[in-house]
mmCIF file of C-alpha atoms in Angstrom:
data_model
loop_
_atom_site.group_PDB
_atom_site.id
_atom_site.type_symbol
_atom_site.label_atom_id
_atom_site.label_comp_id
_atom_site.label_asym_id
_atom_site.label_seq_id
_atom_site.Cartn_x
_atom_site.Cartn_y
_atom_site.Cartn_z
ATOM 1 C CA MET A 1 10.393 -7.102 -14.196
ATOM 2 C CA THR A 2 10.761 -9.764 -11.560
ATOM 3 C CA LEU A 3 11.204 -9.207 -7.841
ATOM 4 C CA LEU A 4 12.336 -12.362 -6.113
ATOM 5 C CA GLY A 5 12.477 -13.121 -2.401
ATOM 6 C CA LYS A 6 14.804 -10.956 -0.364
ATOM 7 C CA GLY A 7 16.397 -9.332 -3.364
ATOM 8 C CA VAL A 8 13.709 -6.734 -3.867
ATOM 9 C CA ASP A 9 15.163 -3.472 -5.124
ATOM 10 C CA SER A 10 12.982 -0.381 -4.756
ATOM 11 C CA SER A 11 14.421 1.100 -7.959
ATOM 12 C CA HIS A 12 13.144 -1.861 -9.974
ATOM 13 C CA HIS A 13 9.430 -1.486 -9.521
ATOM 14 C CA GLN A 14 9.577 2.290 -9.702
ATOM 15 C CA ASN A 15 11.520 2.534 -12.950
ATOM 16 C CA GLU A 16 11.161 -0.720 -14.869
ATOM 17 C CA ASP A 17 8.310 -2.637 -16.417
ATOM 18 C CA CYS A 18 6.709 -5.357 -14.267
ATOM 19 C CA ASN A 19 6.208 -7.822 -17.095
ATOM 20 C CA ASN A 20 6.641 -11.590 -16.786
ATOM 21 C CA ASN A 21 9.800 -12.844 -18.456
ATOM 22 C CA ASN A 22 9.838 -15.803 -20.799
ATOM 23 C CA ASN A 23 10.900 -18.237 -18.113
ATOM 24 C CA ASN A 24 8.119 -17.278 -15.741
ATOM 25 C CA ASN A 25 4.944 -17.469 -17.769
ATOM 26 C CA ASN A 26 1.825 -19.356 -16.667
ATOM 27 C CA SER A 27 2.422 -22.809 -15.146
ATOM 28 C CA GLY A 28 6.043 -22.795 -16.259
ATOM 29 C CA HIS A 29 7.053 -20.362 -13.530
ATOM 30 C CA ASN A 30 5.868 -22.696 -10.764
ATOM 31 C CA SER A 31 6.990 -26.253 -10.098
ATOM 32 C CA GLY A 32 6.926 -28.620 -7.163
ATOM 33 C CA HIS A 33 5.183 -27.926 -3.856
ATOM 34 C CA ASN A 34 3.598 -24.491 -3.489
ATOM 35 C CA GLY A 35 6.118 -23.558 -0.803
ATOM 36 C CA HIS A 36 8.928 -23.757 -3.409
ATOM 37 C CA ARG A 37 7.101 -22.094 -6.271
ATOM 38 C CA VAL A 38 7.350 -18.472 -7.270
ATOM 39 C CA LEU A 39 4.258 -16.572 -6.201
ATOM 40 C CA THR A 40 3.127 -13.808 -8.556
ATOM 41 C CA LEU A 41 1.488 -10.691 -7.170
ATOM 42 C CA TYR A 42 -0.519 -8.740 -9.738
ATOM 43 C CA VAL A 43 -0.918 -5.016 -9.070
ATOM 44 C CA ARG A 44 -2.309 -2.001 -10.857
ATOM 45 C CA ALA A 45 -0.044 -0.452 -13.462
ATOM 46 C CA GLY A 46 0.803 3.232 -13.338
ATOM 47 C CA CYS A 47 -0.077 6.059 -15.675
ATOM 48 C CA ASP A 48 2.096 4.598 -18.458
ATOM 49 C CA ASN A 49 0.351 1.210 -18.144
ATOM 50 C CA LYS A 50 3.719 -0.421 -17.377
ATOM 51 C CA LYS A 51 5.328 0.777 -14.164
ATOM 52 C CA TYR A 52 4.145 0.156 -10.608
ATOM 53 C CA GLY A 53 0.960 2.098 -9.906
ATOM 54 C CA ALA A 54 -0.798 3.357 -6.789
ATOM 55 C CA CYS A 55 -3.276 1.194 -4.916
ATOM 56 C CA PRO A 56 -3.225 0.957 -1.096
ATOM 57 C CA PHE A 57 -4.553 -2.592 -1.228
ATOM 58 C CA CYS A 58 -1.829 -3.695 -3.654
ATOM 59 C CA GLN A 59 0.821 -2.072 -1.478
ATOM 60 C CA ARG A 60 -0.565 -3.872 1.552
ATOM 61 C CA ILE A 61 -0.023 -7.287 -0.052
ATOM 62 C CA PHE A 62 3.390 -6.225 -1.392
ATOM 63 C CA MET A 63 4.507 -5.274 2.135
ATOM 64 C CA VAL A 64 3.257 -8.537 3.611
ATOM 65 C CA LEU A 65 5.101 -10.576 0.981
ATOM 66 C CA MET A 66 8.357 -8.710 1.583
ATOM 67 C CA LEU A 67 8.068 -9.203 5.341
ATOM 68 C CA LYS A 68 7.471 -12.917 4.854
ATOM 69 C CA ALA A 69 10.240 -13.298 2.261
ATOM 70 C CA ALA A 70 12.760 -11.716 4.625
ATOM 71 C CA SER A 71 12.360 -14.633 7.061
ATOM 72 C CA CYS A 72 11.130 -17.674 5.152
ATOM 73 C CA PRO A 73 11.767 -19.434 1.807
ATOM 74 C CA LEU A 74 9.195 -17.402 -0.116
ATOM 75 C CA LYS A 75 10.011 -16.241 -3.621
ATOM 76 C CA PHE A 76 7.664 -13.854 -5.346
ATOM 77 C CA LYS A 77 7.489 -11.450 -8.220
ATOM 78 C CA VAL A 78 5.342 -8.423 -8.932
ATOM 79 C CA ALA A 79 3.594 -7.976 -12.280
ATOM 80 C CA THR A 80 1.694 -4.854 -13.283
ATOM 81 C CA VAL A 81 -1.664 -5.075 -15.011
ATOM 82 C CA PRO A 82 -2.568 -2.236 -17.416
ATOM 83 C CA LYS A 83 -5.982 -0.654 -17.631
ATOM 84 C CA SER A 84 -6.311 -1.902 -21.187
ATOM 85 C CA GLY A 85 -7.024 -5.484 -20.179
ATOM 86 C CA LEU A 86 -6.427 -8.431 -17.907
ATOM 87 C CA PRO A 87 -3.630 -10.923 -18.624
ATOM 88 C CA ASP A 88 -4.458 -14.299 -20.113
ATOM 89 C CA GLU A 89 -3.703 -16.107 -16.858
ATOM 90 C CA PHE A 90 -6.571 -14.217 -15.177
ATOM 91 C CA LYS A 91 -9.018 -15.663 -17.669
ATOM 92 C CA GLU A 92 -7.528 -19.129 -17.249
ATOM 93 C CA HIS A 93 -7.964 -18.976 -13.464
ATOM 94 C CA GLY A 94 -11.281 -17.118 -13.447
ATOM 95 C CA ILE A 95 -10.097 -14.045 -11.546
ATOM 96 C CA ARG A 96 -10.659 -10.391 -12.426
ATOM 97 C CA ASN A 97 -9.801 -8.119 -9.490
ATOM 98 C CA LEU A 98 -6.601 -6.467 -8.251
ATOM 99 C CA PRO A 99 -4.565 -7.154 -6.260
ATOM 100 C CA ALA A 100 -4.408 -10.824 -7.131
ATOM 101 C CA ILE A 101 -1.967 -13.662 -6.614
ATOM 102 C CA ILE A 102 -1.259 -16.829 -8.553
ATOM 103 C CA HIS A 103 0.744 -19.500 -6.773
ATOM 104 C CA GLY A 104 0.822 -22.828 -8.513
ATOM 105 C CA ASN A 105 -2.804 -23.814 -9.031
ATOM 106 C CA GLU A 106 -4.063 -21.269 -6.500
ATOM 107 C CA ALA A 107 -5.464 -17.988 -7.840
ATOM 108 C CA ILE A 108 -7.025 -15.457 -5.468
ATOM 109 C CA ASP A 109 -8.262 -11.925 -6.104
ATOM 110 C CA THR A 110 -9.809 -10.746 -2.816
ATOM 111 C CA VAL A 111 -7.528 -9.027 -0.313
ATOM 112 C CA GLU A 112 -8.530 -10.822 2.877
ATOM 113 C CA GLU A 113 -8.429 -14.232 1.182
ATOM 114 C CA ILE A 114 -4.958 -13.411 -0.164
ATOM 115 C CA ILE A 115 -3.792 -12.559 3.366
ATOM 116 C CA ASP A 116 -5.286 -15.793 4.716
ATOM 117 C CA TYR A 117 -3.588 -17.827 2.002
ATOM 118 C CA ILE A 118 -0.178 -16.225 2.583
ATOM 119 C CA GLU A 119 -0.504 -16.907 6.321
ATOM 120 C CA SER A 120 -1.448 -20.542 5.754
ATOM 121 C CA GLU A 121 1.434 -21.176 3.343
ATOM 122 C CA PHE A 122 4.043 -18.985 5.051
ATOM 123 C CA PRO A 123 3.172 -18.664 8.748
ATOM 124 C CA GLU A 124 6.543 -17.166 9.739
ATOM 125 C CA PRO A 125 7.083 -14.490 10.797
ATOM 126 C CA CYS A 126 3.766 -14.040 12.556
ATOM 127 C CA LEU A 127 2.263 -10.681 11.599
ATOM 128 C CA ASP A 128 -1.010 -11.054 13.476
ATOM 129 C CA VAL A 129 -1.865 -8.791 16.406
ATOM 130 C CA ASP A 130 -4.808 -9.074 18.760
ATOM 131 C CA ASN A 131 -5.570 -5.491 19.713
ATOM 132 C CA PRO A 132 -9.289 -4.616 19.677
ATOM 133 C CA VAL A 133 -8.537 -1.000 20.636
ATOM 134 C CA VAL A 134 -6.343 -0.395 17.596
ATOM 135 C CA ASP A 135 -8.737 -2.293 15.360
ATOM 136 C CA ARG A 136 -11.591 -0.062 16.486
ATOM 137 C CA LEU A 137 -9.563 3.152 16.081
ATOM 138 C CA THR A 138 -8.510 2.339 12.525
ATOM 139 C CA ARG A 139 -11.827 1.008 11.272
ATOM 140 C CA ASN A 140 -13.418 4.200 9.917
ATOM 141 C CA PHE A 141 -10.775 6.774 9.026
ATOM 142 C CA PHE A 142 -10.281 5.620 5.437
ATOM 143 C CA SER A 143 -14.007 5.616 4.681
ATOM 144 C CA LYS A 144 -14.194 9.170 6.080
ATOM 145 C CA PHE A 145 -11.380 10.147 3.729
ATOM 146 C CA CYS A 146 -13.197 8.583 0.774
ATOM 147 C CA TYR A 147 -16.416 10.444 1.657
ATOM 148 C CA TYR A 148 -14.463 13.685 1.888
ATOM 149 C CA ILE A 149 -12.431 13.402 -1.301
ATOM 150 C CA LYS A 150 -15.543 12.319 -3.238
ATOM 151 C CA ALA A 151 -17.428 15.327 -1.808
ATOM 152 C CA VAL A 152 -20.010 13.075 -0.162
ATOM 153 C CA SER A 153 -19.000 14.950 2.988
ATOM 154 C CA LYS A 154 -18.823 18.690 2.308
ATOM 155 C CA ASP A 155 -16.244 19.377 5.012
ATOM 156 C CA ALA A 156 -13.420 17.502 6.675
ATOM 157 C CA SER A 157 -14.874 17.421 10.193
ATOM 158 C CA GLY A 158 -15.628 13.691 10.128
ATOM 159 C CA LEU A 159 -12.164 12.888 8.827
ATOM 160 C CA GLU A 160 -10.521 15.225 11.334
ATOM 161 C CA MET A 161 -12.360 13.540 14.187
ATOM 162 C CA GLU A 162 -11.158 10.081 13.134
ATOM 163 C CA LEU A 163 -7.597 11.328 12.727
ATOM 164 C CA LYS A 164 -7.674 12.898 16.175
ATOM 165 C CA ARG A 165 -8.819 9.626 17.744
ATOM 166 C CA LEU A 166 -5.978 7.777 16.036
ATOM 167 C CA ASP A 167 -3.484 10.489 16.973
ATOM 168 C CA ASP A 168 -4.526 10.398 20.637
ATOM 169 C CA TYR A 169 -3.734 6.690 20.725
ATOM 170 C CA LEU A 170 -0.420 7.038 18.868
ATOM 171 C CA ARG A 171 0.774 9.833 21.167
ATOM 172 C CA LYS A 172 0.511 7.463 24.125
ATOM 173 C CA ASN A 173 1.972 4.536 22.214
ATOM 174 C CA ASP A 174 5.613 3.788 23.042
ATOM 175 C CA TYR A 175 6.134 1.539 20.036
ATOM 176 C CA ARG A 176 7.332 2.368 16.551
ATOM 177 C CA PHE A 177 4.176 0.975 14.982
ATOM 178 C CA LEU A 178 0.569 0.356 15.973
ATOM 179 C CA ALA A 179 1.087 -2.621 18.234
ATOM 180 C CA GLY A 180 4.832 -3.200 18.458
ATOM 181 C CA ASN A 181 8.281 -2.271 17.209
ATOM 182 C CA SER A 182 7.951 -4.274 14.001
ATOM 183 C CA LEU A 183 5.384 -4.114 11.224
ATOM 184 C CA SER A 184 2.211 -6.166 11.615
ATOM 185 C CA HIS A 185 -0.743 -6.930 9.362
ATOM 186 C CA LEU A 186 -2.468 -3.862 10.813
ATOM 187 C CA ASP A 187 0.412 -1.609 9.802
ATOM 188 C CA CYS A 188 0.519 -3.081 6.311
ATOM 189 C CA GLU A 189 -3.159 -2.181 5.981
ATOM 190 C CA ILE A 190 -3.147 1.246 7.644
ATOM 191 C CA LEU A 191 0.124 2.847 6.526
ATOM 192 C CA PRO A 192 -0.586 2.778 2.750
ATOM 193 C CA LYS A 193 -4.013 4.308 3.409
ATOM 194 C CA LEU A 194 -2.585 7.043 5.636
ATOM 195 C CA HIS A 195 0.058 7.891 3.060
ATOM 196 C CA HIS A 196 -2.513 8.019 0.244
ATOM 197 C CA MET A 197 -4.579 10.362 2.382
ATOM 198 C CA ARG A 198 -1.613 12.598 3.058
ATOM 199 C CA VAL A 199 -0.601 12.930 -0.600
ATOM 200 C CA ALA A 200 -3.995 12.951 -2.364
ATOM 201 C CA ALA A 201 -5.893 15.155 0.103
ATOM 202 C CA LEU A 202 -3.218 17.843 -0.057
ATOM 203 C CA LYS A 203 -3.221 18.007 -3.852
ATOM 204 C CA LEU A 204 -6.920 17.546 -4.550
ATOM 205 C CA LYS A 205 -8.576 19.124 -1.486
ATOM 206 C CA ARG A 206 -5.850 21.336 0.029
ATOM 207 C CA PHE A 207 -6.210 19.336 3.226
ATOM 208 C CA GLU A 208 -3.133 18.692 5.364
ATOM 209 C CA PHE A 209 -2.647 16.541 8.412
ATOM 210 C CA PRO A 210 -2.431 19.056 11.279
ATOM 211 C CA THR A 211 1.121 19.612 12.476
ATOM 212 C CA GLN A 212 -0.040 19.036 16.046
ATOM 213 C CA CYS A 213 -0.934 15.422 15.171
ATOM 214 C CA SER A 214 2.502 14.403 16.406
ATOM 215 C CA GLY A 215 1.461 10.791 16.975
ATOM 216 C CA ILE A 216 0.418 10.300 13.345
ATOM 217 C CA TRP A 217 3.483 12.108 12.028
ATOM 218 C CA ARG A 218 5.783 10.021 14.211
ATOM 219 C CA TYR A 219 4.060 6.858 12.995
ATOM 220 C CA LEU A 220 4.498 7.942 9.368
ATOM 221 C CA ASN A 221 8.120 8.889 10.019
ATOM 222 C CA ASN A 222 8.813 5.375 11.286
ATOM 223 C CA ALA A 223 7.209 3.969 8.128
ATOM 224 C CA TYR A 224 9.195 6.289 5.874
ATOM 225 C CA ASN A 225 12.372 4.926 7.463
ATOM 226 C CA ASN A 226 11.330 1.299 7.028
ATOM 227 C CA GLU A 227 12.707 -0.489 3.967
ATOM 228 C CA PHE A 228 9.567 -2.528 3.335
ATOM 229 C CA PHE A 229 7.350 0.529 3.238
ATOM 230 C CA GLN A 230 9.846 2.462 1.113
ATOM 231 C CA LYS A 231 10.233 -0.291 -1.464
ATOM 232 C CA SER A 232 6.491 -0.858 -1.828
ATOM 233 C CA CYS A 233 5.434 2.800 -1.887
ATOM 234 C CA PRO A 234 4.321 4.333 -5.214
ATOM 235 C CA PRO A 235 5.418 7.858 -6.201
ATOM 236 C CA ASP A 236 3.293 10.871 -5.258
ATOM 237 C CA GLN A 237 2.308 11.382 -8.883
ATOM 238 C CA GLU A 238 0.781 7.916 -9.139
ATOM 239 C CA ILE A 239 -1.140 8.383 -5.892
ATOM 240 C CA ILE A 240 -2.569 11.715 -7.062
ATOM 241 C CA LEU A 241 -3.550 10.313 -10.457
ATOM 242 C CA HIS A 242 -5.081 7.224 -8.829
ATOM 243 C CA TRP A 243 -7.572 9.458 -7.030
ATOM 244 C CA ALA A 244 -7.917 12.260 -9.588
ATOM 245 C CA ASP A 245 -8.823 9.845 -12.382
ATOM 246 C CA ARG A 246 -11.823 8.533 -10.471
ATOM 247 C CA PRO A 247 -15.139 9.931 -11.799
ATOM 248 C CA ASP A 248 -16.301 11.111 -8.353
ATOM 249 C CA THR A 249 -13.215 13.045 -7.189
ATOM 250 C CA PRO A 250 -11.869 16.544 -8.000
ATOM 251 C CA ASN A 251 -10.504 16.769 -11.517
ATOM 252 C CA LEU A 252 -7.068 17.984 -12.524
ATOM 253 C CA SER A 253 -6.625 20.296 -15.484
ATOM 254 C CA TYR A 254 -5.196 18.758 -18.629
ATOM 255 C CA GLU A 255 -1.932 20.601 -18.006
ATOM 256 C CA GLU A 256 -1.671 19.396 -14.399
ATOM 257 C CA HIS A 257 -2.420 15.838 -15.442
ATOM 258 C CA SER A 258 0.167 15.974 -18.209
ATOM 259 C CA ILE A 259 2.856 17.376 -15.916
ATOM 260 C CA LEU A 260 2.277 14.637 -13.365
ATOM 261 C CA THR A 261 2.755 11.924 -15.984
ATOM 262 C CA ARG A 262 6.077 13.458 -17.102
ATOM 263 C CA ASN A 263 7.667 14.509 -13.824
ATOM 264 C CA THR A 264 10.473 12.610 -12.148
ATOM 265 C CA PRO A 265 8.960 10.361 -9.454
ATOM 266 C CA ARG A 266 8.705 12.140 -6.106
ATOM 267 C CA PHE A 267 8.112 10.604 -2.686
ATOM 268 C CA SER A 268 6.712 12.600 0.236
ATOM 269 C CA PHE A 269 8.760 11.018 2.989
ATOM 270 C CA ASP A 270 9.346 14.257 4.891
ATOM 271 C CA VAL A 271 7.611 15.009 8.184
ATOM 272 C CA PRO A 272 7.303 18.095 10.412
ATOM 273 C CA ALA A 273 10.045 18.578 12.978
ATOM 274 C CA ILE A 274 7.509 17.769 15.698
ATOM 275 C CA ALA A 275 7.657 14.086 14.687
ATOM 276 C CA MET A 276 10.556 13.281 16.980
ATOM 277 C CA PRO A 277 11.919 9.724 17.211
ATOM 278 C CA VAL A 278 10.220 7.613 19.848
ATOM 279 C CA ASN A 279 12.137 6.422 22.926
ATOM 280 C CA LEU A 280 11.835 2.676 22.752
ATOM 281 C CA LYS A 281 11.292 0.507 25.778
#
């Protein structure tokens, strides 16, 4: 399956294989200057080792590429990588981690370096924000979630404290997103993590975001109504399996695991009624 430029269809990566086609293999899929070549984003495959899987870091890069492609001559495709092994082009370029990109002769497999490369090659639109307050508020909540779901932390108090700090800021924020009315690099990083937390913590730990966290719910609601988040978001089942299949997280029964792999993809894009639309400036 190939997703090119602006023509990204959310149904494609949810329901079709993300394999390279014959015209887009290796160096043959890129010609000319890097700015005119097709960039390939490699992401984790889902439970069937073919469809789009769940990884907040992969979704982050996917969102950034879609935002860039909507405003500049960037063409890209998304290819899934199964657990069974890395594609030949990884070995050729000496990369081994996901997400990864290959763009002409450039091959990068660390998230921050991928972001830096995309910004250098496709500077428009600018997604950078300089907001030390937001950066500080969002620095620790995902690690607290990881400690909690891995049972390193026996209770959710640390996670709840970080969520409250973020919610306090978002309640006072008049924008749709963290630092403005359009998605930024910060949003592309934070929103996939928040959504993973929402879905996985409920299923594996019976932990729900408190209804009174109206700022967080409003923020999520704005994401759920944004096409770039929608199109890049994996189904609930893939998110749950992503965390349940880790050796240090709560296990699912064989029956639960089997049901998740067979069910029709579901997306938790609903929010409590308290998440009212924001009045924009």
